[in-house]
Amino acid sequence: MNFDLDACVIHESASVREALKKVDENHHGFVFSRNKNNEITGLATDGDIRRGLIDGITLNDTIESCINPNFVWASVDSPREQLIKQLDSHIKFIPVLDNARRLKYIVSNKFLPLSDEQDVYIRSRAPVRMSFGGGGSDLTHYFKAESGAVINAAISIYSHGVMRVRSDSKIIIHTLDLGATLAADNLAEALSQKGPFGLIQSILHVVQPTFGFELSLNSDFPVGSGLGGSATLSAVILGCFNKVRKDTWNQYELAEIAFQAERLHLGIAGGWQDQYASVFGGFNFIEFHADENIVNPIRVHPDIVLELEESLVLCDTGIDHHSGNIHEDQKETMSSAAVKELVKANVKLTYTIRNHLLRGNLEKFGECLDAGWQLKRNFSAMISNDHIDSIYNGALENGALGGKLLGAGGGGYFIFYVRPFEKYRLLDYLKSKSLSVQPFCFEPNGLKTWSSREYVK
């Protein structure tokens, strides 16, 4: 039951007779008094008036003579929880006043309006991946003829996004990674602008948002890291748009849209595993076939996960790489029967890596990393060079059992597997070469998207 406020308020100079008429008309058994500034000054119930009449006031006296100035009231900022508790404590009604003590509404156990819907912003976060084996077999031109398989895991290095939907068609995108801002009055203008926004514009082209928005992006890793960062950034952007949709895309659809934007629309050559790894998270054994790709989550025992975290060293070579160029070159070399056999051997090795990982045979896992690297470095002349080989061989001489460059190769990050009591020696070696080591943990979750209320002062 909503209250008619005019029927519940009377001027404090009005007579008791007039107040009783108000009480009779509103059927609530009370009336509030107000002054000339419309400030609520007190409450008079029918009981208060009756007691006043018994004590000697007359119907012609002002209602001010029997009001209660110390009545229970709440401010417009009072928490709903507090109101509910007061109503549950046998208080029948509570006037809600603004900062000027003007009556806004009255709540009761029959009427307690919900809070107005607040503006929200959307946050999104997705992890990069650490690939262990099968690289090269996730390229469409390979698995169209031969089935491919990779094994990878998401790690605690992320891309982040925050988006606010606007009431107009303007689009504003800030990217800390590129140190640039895109500002446009509408989607068409955003798509036509020149600048370093190619991947973002490709996603906008595919998604075709029908609303304006502000989007801020940043990542925990540098461009060209070999960690699948472009796919991770794509997942973050798509996650923000997905939160706005009623019919949300599932994990496979998100990965496919990310692939479409980067590989087909933007035209950057590369495989499929990065998109799946960022969206799904965790440890995954991913199989690639001409008709469909299947992501098989791997349930690795928590103790094995912890031991693997301590046994792997993630090392930045400090060399930027351009995976698209390497994949283009690899596409050419893949026509060679010899290279196809190397990729096929790498796929077979991936099944072995999976089994060692599940059974906790981590030394065998480390040896397989080395075997996989020896295969992969021969896929293309652009994957390794004398400097990279020098780093790798030095790591083996200083305690590493095996390792590999992440991503397409040519630079970015190395991972090395090292035995427990050899780790200090490997870390000393990498430090002596001025190579930075990146701490990480395995991330069981993939793309995460959520919304929060805008802060209102």
Coordinates of C-alpha atoms in Angstrom, one line a residue:
M1 CA 0.0 0.0 0.0
N2 CA 1.4 3.3 -1.1
F3 CA 0.7 6.4 1.1
D4 CA -1.0 9.6 -0.2
L5 CA 1.4 12.1 1.3
D6 CA -0.9 15.1 1.1
A7 CA -3.5 13.2 3.2
C8 CA -0.8 12.4 5.8
V9 CA 0.6 15.9 6.4
I10 CA -0.9 19.0 8.0
H11 CA 0.5 22.4 8.9
E12 CA 1.5 22.6 12.5
S13 CA -0.7 25.7 13.0
A14 CA -3.8 23.7 11.9
S15 CA -6.4 22.9 14.6
V16 CA -6.9 19.6 16.3
R17 CA -10.2 19.4 14.6
E18 CA -8.6 19.6 11.1
A19 CA -6.0 17.0 12.1
L20 CA -8.7 14.6 13.2
K21 CA -10.4 15.1 9.8
K22 CA -7.1 14.2 8.1
V23 CA -6.7 11.1 10.3
D24 CA -10.2 10.1 9.4
E25 CA -9.7 10.6 5.7
N26 CA -6.4 8.8 5.3
H27 CA -7.4 5.8 7.4
H28 CA -3.9 5.4 8.7
G29 CA -4.4 6.6 12.3
F30 CA -1.7 9.4 12.2
V31 CA -0.8 12.7 10.7
F32 CA 2.6 14.5 10.3
S33 CA 3.0 18.2 11.1
R34 CA 5.0 20.5 8.9
N35 CA 6.2 24.1 9.3
K36 CA 6.2 26.9 6.7
N37 CA 9.4 25.4 5.1
N38 CA 7.7 22.1 4.6
E39 CA 10.0 20.5 7.2
I40 CA 8.4 17.6 9.1
T41 CA 8.3 18.7 12.7
G42 CA 6.4 15.9 14.5
L43 CA 3.9 13.1 14.4
A44 CA 0.4 12.9 16.0
T45 CA -1.4 9.6 16.1
D46 CA -5.0 9.3 17.0
G47 CA -3.9 8.0 20.4
D48 CA -1.8 11.2 20.9
I49 CA -4.8 13.3 20.0
R50 CA -7.1 11.3 22.3
R51 CA -4.7 11.7 25.2
G52 CA -4.4 15.4 24.5
L53 CA -8.1 15.9 24.6
I54 CA -8.3 14.0 27.9
D55 CA -5.6 16.3 29.3
G56 CA -7.7 19.3 28.5
I57 CA -6.8 20.6 25.0
T58 CA -9.7 21.5 22.8
L59 CA -10.6 20.8 19.1
N60 CA -9.7 24.4 18.3
D61 CA -6.2 24.3 19.7
T62 CA -3.4 23.8 17.3
I63 CA -2.2 20.3 16.5
E64 CA 1.3 21.5 17.6
S65 CA 0.0 21.1 21.2
C66 CA -0.1 17.3 20.9
I67 CA 2.5 16.2 18.4
N68 CA 5.5 14.0 19.2
P69 CA 8.7 15.7 18.0
N70 CA 10.8 12.6 18.8
F71 CA 9.1 10.3 16.3
V72 CA 10.9 7.4 14.5
W73 CA 12.0 8.4 11.0
A74 CA 14.6 7.4 8.4
S75 CA 16.7 9.3 5.9
V76 CA 16.7 8.7 2.2
D77 CA 20.2 7.1 2.6
S78 CA 19.1 4.7 5.3
P79 CA 19.9 1.1 4.3
R80 CA 17.0 -1.2 3.4
E81 CA 18.2 -3.7 6.0
Q82 CA 17.8 -1.1 8.7
L83 CA 14.2 -0.3 7.6
I84 CA 13.3 -3.9 7.4
K85 CA 14.6 -4.5 10.9
Q86 CA 12.6 -1.6 12.3
L87 CA 9.4 -2.8 10.6
D88 CA 10.1 -6.3 11.9
S89 CA 10.2 -4.7 15.4
H90 CA 6.5 -3.8 15.5
I91 CA 7.0 -0.3 14.1
K92 CA 4.0 0.1 11.8
F93 CA 5.2 2.9 9.5
I94 CA 8.4 5.0 9.0
P95 CA 8.5 8.4 7.3
V96 CA 11.5 8.8 5.0
L97 CA 12.9 12.4 5.0
D98 CA 15.4 14.1 2.8
N99 CA 18.3 16.3 4.0
A100 CA 15.9 19.2 4.3
R101 CA 13.6 17.1 6.5
R102 CA 10.9 17.1 3.7
L103 CA 8.8 14.0 3.5
K104 CA 9.7 11.8 0.5
Y105 CA 7.6 8.7 1.2
I106 CA 6.4 6.5 4.0
V107 CA 7.3 2.8 4.4
S108 CA 5.4 0.1 6.1
N109 CA 5.3 -3.7 6.2
K110 CA 3.0 -3.4 3.1
F111 CA 5.0 -0.8 1.3
L112 CA 8.8 -0.8 1.1
P113 CA 9.9 0.2 -2.4
L114 CA 13.0 -1.4 -4.0
S115 CA 16.0 0.8 -4.6
D116 CA 16.3 2.4 -8.0
E117 CA 18.4 0.5 -10.5
Q118 CA 21.9 2.0 -10.5
D119 CA 24.3 2.5 -13.5
V120 CA 26.8 -0.3 -13.7
Y121 CA 30.2 -0.9 -15.3
I122 CA 31.5 -4.2 -16.6
R123 CA 34.8 -5.8 -15.8
S124 CA 36.6 -8.5 -17.6
R125 CA 39.8 -10.5 -17.1
A126 CA 41.4 -13.3 -19.0
P127 CA 44.7 -15.2 -18.5
V128 CA 47.5 -15.9 -20.9
R129 CA 48.6 -19.4 -21.6
M130 CA 51.7 -21.5 -21.2
S131 CA 52.0 -24.1 -24.0
F132 CA 53.7 -27.4 -23.3
G133 CA 53.5 -29.2 -26.6
G134 CA 51.8 -29.6 -30.0
G135 CA 52.6 -26.2 -31.4
G136 CA 52.1 -25.9 -35.1
S137 CA 49.4 -28.6 -35.2
D138 CA 46.7 -26.0 -34.3
L139 CA 47.1 -24.3 -37.6
T140 CA 44.1 -24.8 -39.9
H141 CA 46.2 -25.6 -42.9
Y142 CA 47.8 -28.5 -41.0
F143 CA 44.8 -30.1 -39.2
K144 CA 42.6 -30.0 -42.3
A145 CA 44.6 -33.0 -43.4
E146 CA 46.1 -34.3 -40.2
S147 CA 44.6 -34.1 -36.7
G148 CA 46.3 -31.8 -34.4
A149 CA 46.7 -31.7 -30.6
V150 CA 48.2 -29.3 -28.1
I151 CA 48.5 -29.2 -24.3
N152 CA 48.6 -25.9 -22.4
A153 CA 47.7 -24.2 -19.2
A154 CA 46.4 -20.8 -18.2
I155 CA 48.7 -18.8 -15.9
S156 CA 48.2 -15.8 -13.5
I157 CA 49.2 -13.1 -16.0
Y158 CA 46.2 -11.3 -17.4
S159 CA 44.6 -8.8 -19.7
H160 CA 42.0 -6.5 -18.0
G161 CA 39.1 -4.6 -19.3
V162 CA 36.4 -2.3 -17.9
M163 CA 33.5 -1.0 -20.0
R164 CA 30.6 1.4 -19.4
V165 CA 27.6 1.5 -21.8
R166 CA 26.8 5.1 -22.8
S167 CA 23.4 6.6 -23.5
D168 CA 24.6 7.9 -26.9
S169 CA 26.5 6.4 -29.8
K170 CA 30.0 7.7 -28.8
I171 CA 32.9 5.2 -28.5
I172 CA 35.9 5.9 -26.4
I173 CA 38.6 3.3 -26.0
H174 CA 41.8 3.7 -23.8
T175 CA 44.5 1.1 -24.2
L176 CA 47.5 1.4 -21.8
D177 CA 49.4 -1.3 -23.7
L178 CA 49.5 0.9 -26.8
G179 CA 49.5 4.2 -25.0
A180 CA 46.7 5.5 -27.2
T181 CA 43.0 6.5 -27.2
L182 CA 40.4 6.0 -29.8
A183 CA 37.5 8.5 -29.7
A184 CA 34.6 8.4 -32.2
D185 CA 31.0 9.7 -32.5
N186 CA 29.8 6.3 -33.7
L187 CA 30.8 2.8 -34.8
A188 CA 31.5 3.7 -38.4
E189 CA 33.9 6.5 -37.4
A190 CA 35.6 4.2 -34.9
L191 CA 36.1 1.5 -37.6
S192 CA 37.6 4.0 -40.1
Q193 CA 40.1 5.7 -37.8
K194 CA 43.8 5.2 -38.4
G195 CA 46.1 4.1 -35.6
P196 CA 47.4 1.1 -33.7
F197 CA 43.8 -0.2 -33.0
G198 CA 43.7 -3.0 -35.6
L199 CA 42.8 -5.9 -33.4
I200 CA 40.2 -3.8 -31.4
Q201 CA 38.6 -2.5 -34.6
S202 CA 38.5 -6.1 -36.0
I203 CA 36.5 -7.2 -32.9
L204 CA 34.2 -4.2 -33.2
H205 CA 33.7 -5.0 -36.9
V206 CA 32.7 -8.6 -36.1
V207 CA 30.5 -7.8 -33.0
Q208 CA 28.8 -4.7 -34.5
P209 CA 27.7 -3.1 -31.2
T210 CA 24.5 -1.1 -31.4
F211 CA 25.4 1.2 -28.5
G212 CA 28.1 3.7 -27.5
F213 CA 30.5 2.7 -24.8
E214 CA 33.7 3.5 -23.0
L215 CA 36.3 0.8 -22.7
S216 CA 39.7 0.8 -20.9
L217 CA 42.2 -2.0 -21.5
N218 CA 45.6 -3.0 -20.0
S219 CA 47.7 -6.1 -19.7
D220 CA 50.3 -7.5 -17.3
F221 CA 52.6 -8.5 -20.1
P222 CA 54.4 -6.7 -23.0
V223 CA 53.3 -6.9 -26.6
G224 CA 55.1 -9.8 -28.4
S225 CA 55.6 -11.9 -25.3
G226 CA 54.7 -15.2 -26.9
L227 CA 52.1 -15.8 -24.3
G228 CA 49.1 -15.6 -26.6
G229 CA 48.4 -12.0 -25.5
S230 CA 46.4 -10.9 -28.5
A231 CA 43.9 -13.7 -28.0
T232 CA 43.7 -12.8 -24.3
L233 CA 43.0 -9.2 -25.1
S234 CA 40.3 -10.3 -27.6
A235 CA 38.7 -12.5 -25.0
V236 CA 38.6 -9.6 -22.5
I237 CA 36.9 -7.3 -25.0
L238 CA 34.4 -10.0 -26.1
G239 CA 33.7 -10.8 -22.4
C240 CA 32.6 -7.2 -21.9
F241 CA 30.2 -7.2 -24.9
N242 CA 28.9 -10.7 -23.9
K243 CA 27.9 -9.4 -20.5
V244 CA 25.5 -6.9 -22.2
R245 CA 23.9 -9.7 -24.3
K246 CA 20.7 -11.5 -23.2
D247 CA 21.7 -14.6 -25.3
T248 CA 25.3 -14.9 -24.2
W249 CA 28.0 -16.6 -26.3
N250 CA 29.3 -19.9 -24.8
Q251 CA 33.0 -20.6 -24.4
Y252 CA 33.5 -22.2 -27.8
E253 CA 31.7 -19.3 -29.5
L254 CA 33.8 -16.7 -27.7
A255 CA 37.0 -18.5 -28.8
E256 CA 35.7 -18.8 -32.4
I257 CA 34.7 -15.1 -32.6
A258 CA 38.2 -14.1 -31.3
F259 CA 39.8 -16.3 -33.9
Q260 CA 37.5 -14.8 -36.6
A261 CA 38.4 -11.2 -35.7
E262 CA 42.2 -11.7 -35.5
R263 CA 42.8 -14.4 -38.1
L264 CA 40.1 -13.8 -40.8
H265 CA 39.2 -10.1 -40.5
L266 CA 42.6 -8.7 -39.5
G267 CA 44.5 -11.3 -41.5
I268 CA 47.2 -12.2 -38.9
A269 CA 48.3 -15.8 -39.4
G270 CA 48.3 -18.1 -36.4
G271 CA 46.7 -21.1 -34.6
W272 CA 43.6 -21.7 -32.5
Q273 CA 45.0 -22.7 -29.1
D274 CA 45.5 -19.2 -27.7
Q275 CA 41.8 -18.4 -28.0
Y276 CA 40.6 -21.6 -26.3
A277 CA 43.2 -21.3 -23.5
S278 CA 42.3 -17.8 -22.5
V279 CA 38.5 -18.4 -22.6
F280 CA 38.5 -21.9 -20.9
G281 CA 41.5 -21.5 -18.4
G282 CA 43.0 -24.4 -16.5
F283 CA 45.0 -27.3 -18.0
N284 CA 43.7 -28.3 -21.3
F285 CA 44.4 -31.0 -23.9
I286 CA 42.9 -29.6 -27.1
E287 CA 42.3 -31.7 -30.2
F288 CA 41.9 -30.1 -33.7
H289 CA 40.1 -31.8 -36.5
A290 CA 38.7 -30.6 -39.8
D291 CA 35.1 -30.8 -38.6
E292 CA 35.5 -29.6 -35.0
N293 CA 37.9 -28.7 -32.2
I294 CA 37.5 -30.3 -28.8
V295 CA 38.8 -28.8 -25.5
N296 CA 39.5 -31.6 -23.0
P297 CA 40.1 -30.2 -19.5
I298 CA 42.8 -32.1 -17.6
R299 CA 42.3 -32.8 -13.9
V300 CA 45.8 -32.6 -12.6
H301 CA 46.3 -33.4 -8.9
P302 CA 46.7 -30.2 -6.8
D303 CA 50.1 -31.4 -5.5
I304 CA 51.4 -32.0 -9.0
V305 CA 50.2 -28.5 -10.0
L306 CA 52.1 -27.0 -7.1
E307 CA 55.2 -29.0 -7.8
L308 CA 55.1 -28.0 -11.5
E309 CA 54.7 -24.3 -10.5
E310 CA 57.9 -24.6 -8.5
S311 CA 59.8 -26.6 -11.1
L312 CA 59.1 -24.3 -14.1
V313 CA 60.9 -21.0 -14.6
L314 CA 59.3 -18.4 -16.9
C315 CA 62.0 -16.2 -18.4
D316 CA 61.7 -13.2 -20.7
T317 CA 64.3 -13.2 -23.5
G318 CA 63.7 -9.4 -24.0
I319 CA 63.3 -10.1 -27.7
D320 CA 60.0 -9.0 -29.3
H321 CA 58.6 -11.5 -31.8
H322 CA 56.0 -11.2 -34.5
S323 CA 54.1 -14.5 -34.5
G324 CA 52.1 -13.6 -37.7
N325 CA 55.4 -13.5 -39.8
I326 CA 56.6 -16.7 -38.3
H327 CA 53.3 -18.5 -38.9
E328 CA 53.3 -17.2 -42.5
D329 CA 56.8 -18.7 -43.0
Q330 CA 55.7 -21.9 -41.3
K331 CA 52.8 -22.2 -43.6
E332 CA 55.2 -22.2 -46.5
T333 CA 57.5 -24.7 -44.9
M334 CA 54.6 -26.9 -43.9
S335 CA 54.2 -28.0 -47.5
S336 CA 57.5 -29.9 -47.0
A337 CA 56.9 -33.5 -46.2
A338 CA 59.8 -33.4 -43.7
V339 CA 58.3 -30.5 -41.7
K340 CA 54.9 -32.3 -41.7
E341 CA 56.6 -35.3 -40.2
L342 CA 58.1 -33.1 -37.5
V343 CA 54.7 -31.6 -36.6
K344 CA 53.2 -35.1 -36.6
A345 CA 55.9 -36.3 -34.2
N346 CA 55.2 -33.2 -32.0
V347 CA 51.5 -34.1 -31.8
K348 CA 52.4 -37.7 -30.8
L349 CA 54.7 -36.2 -28.1
T350 CA 51.8 -34.2 -26.8
Y351 CA 49.9 -37.3 -25.8
T352 CA 53.0 -38.5 -23.9
I353 CA 53.3 -35.1 -22.1
R354 CA 49.7 -35.3 -21.1
N355 CA 50.2 -38.8 -19.6
H356 CA 53.3 -37.8 -17.7
L357 CA 51.5 -34.7 -16.4
L358 CA 48.5 -36.7 -15.2
R359 CA 50.7 -39.4 -13.5
G360 CA 53.0 -36.8 -11.9
N361 CA 56.1 -38.0 -13.8
L362 CA 57.5 -34.4 -13.9
E363 CA 61.1 -35.3 -14.8
K364 CA 59.8 -37.1 -17.9
F365 CA 57.6 -34.1 -18.5
G366 CA 60.7 -31.8 -18.4
E367 CA 62.6 -34.1 -20.8
C368 CA 59.6 -34.0 -23.2
L369 CA 59.8 -30.2 -23.2
D370 CA 63.3 -30.5 -24.6
A371 CA 62.2 -33.1 -27.2
G372 CA 59.4 -30.9 -28.3
W373 CA 61.7 -27.8 -28.6
Q374 CA 64.2 -29.8 -30.7
L375 CA 61.3 -30.7 -33.1
K376 CA 59.7 -27.2 -33.1
R377 CA 62.9 -25.2 -33.8
N378 CA 63.1 -27.0 -37.1
F379 CA 59.6 -26.0 -38.3
S380 CA 60.9 -22.7 -39.6
A381 CA 64.3 -20.9 -39.8
M382 CA 62.6 -17.9 -38.0
I383 CA 61.8 -19.9 -34.7
S384 CA 65.3 -19.8 -33.3
N385 CA 68.6 -18.2 -33.9
D386 CA 72.1 -18.2 -32.4
H387 CA 71.2 -15.9 -29.5
I388 CA 68.2 -17.9 -28.6
D389 CA 70.1 -21.2 -28.9
S390 CA 72.8 -19.7 -26.6
I391 CA 70.3 -18.9 -23.9
Y392 CA 68.7 -22.3 -24.1
N393 CA 72.0 -24.3 -24.1
G394 CA 73.3 -22.2 -21.2
A395 CA 70.1 -23.0 -19.3
L396 CA 70.7 -26.8 -19.9
E397 CA 74.3 -26.4 -18.7
N398 CA 73.0 -24.7 -15.5
G399 CA 70.4 -27.2 -14.2
A400 CA 67.5 -27.0 -16.7
L401 CA 66.2 -30.4 -17.8
G402 CA 64.3 -29.1 -20.7
G403 CA 62.4 -26.1 -22.0
K404 CA 61.0 -24.2 -24.9
L405 CA 60.1 -20.8 -26.3
L406 CA 56.4 -20.1 -25.8
G407 CA 54.3 -19.0 -28.8
A408 CA 55.4 -19.1 -32.4
G409 CA 59.1 -18.5 -31.5
G410 CA 61.7 -15.9 -32.4
G411 CA 61.6 -14.3 -29.0
G412 CA 59.2 -13.7 -26.1
Y413 CA 59.3 -16.0 -23.1
F414 CA 61.2 -19.2 -22.4
I415 CA 60.0 -21.8 -19.9
F416 CA 62.5 -24.1 -18.3
Y417 CA 61.9 -27.2 -16.2
V418 CA 64.5 -27.6 -13.4
R419 CA 65.0 -30.1 -10.6
P420 CA 64.5 -28.7 -7.1
F421 CA 68.1 -28.3 -5.9
E422 CA 69.3 -27.0 -9.3
K423 CA 66.9 -24.1 -9.5
Y424 CA 69.2 -21.7 -7.7
R425 CA 71.9 -22.4 -10.2
L426 CA 69.5 -21.8 -13.2
L427 CA 68.3 -18.5 -11.6
D428 CA 71.8 -17.3 -11.1
Y429 CA 72.7 -18.1 -14.7
L430 CA 69.6 -16.2 -16.0
K431 CA 70.4 -13.3 -13.8
S432 CA 74.0 -13.2 -15.1
K433 CA 72.6 -12.9 -18.6
S434 CA 70.3 -10.0 -17.5
L435 CA 67.2 -12.1 -18.3
S436 CA 64.2 -11.4 -16.1
V437 CA 62.2 -14.1 -14.4
Q438 CA 58.4 -13.7 -14.2
P439 CA 56.7 -15.3 -11.2
F440 CA 53.4 -17.0 -12.0
C441 CA 50.8 -19.5 -10.7
F442 CA 48.6 -21.7 -12.7
E443 CA 45.1 -20.2 -13.2
P444 CA 42.2 -22.7 -13.0
N445 CA 39.7 -20.2 -14.5
G446 CA 39.6 -18.7 -17.9
L447 CA 37.7 -15.5 -19.0
K448 CA 35.8 -13.9 -16.1
T449 CA 33.3 -11.1 -16.5
W450 CA 31.3 -9.4 -13.9
S451 CA 29.4 -6.1 -13.3
S452 CA 29.6 -3.6 -10.4
R453 CA 27.5 -0.6 -9.5
E454 CA 28.9 2.8 -10.4
Y455 CA 30.0 4.8 -7.3
V456 CA 27.6 7.6 -6.6
K457 CA 28.7 10.5 -4.5

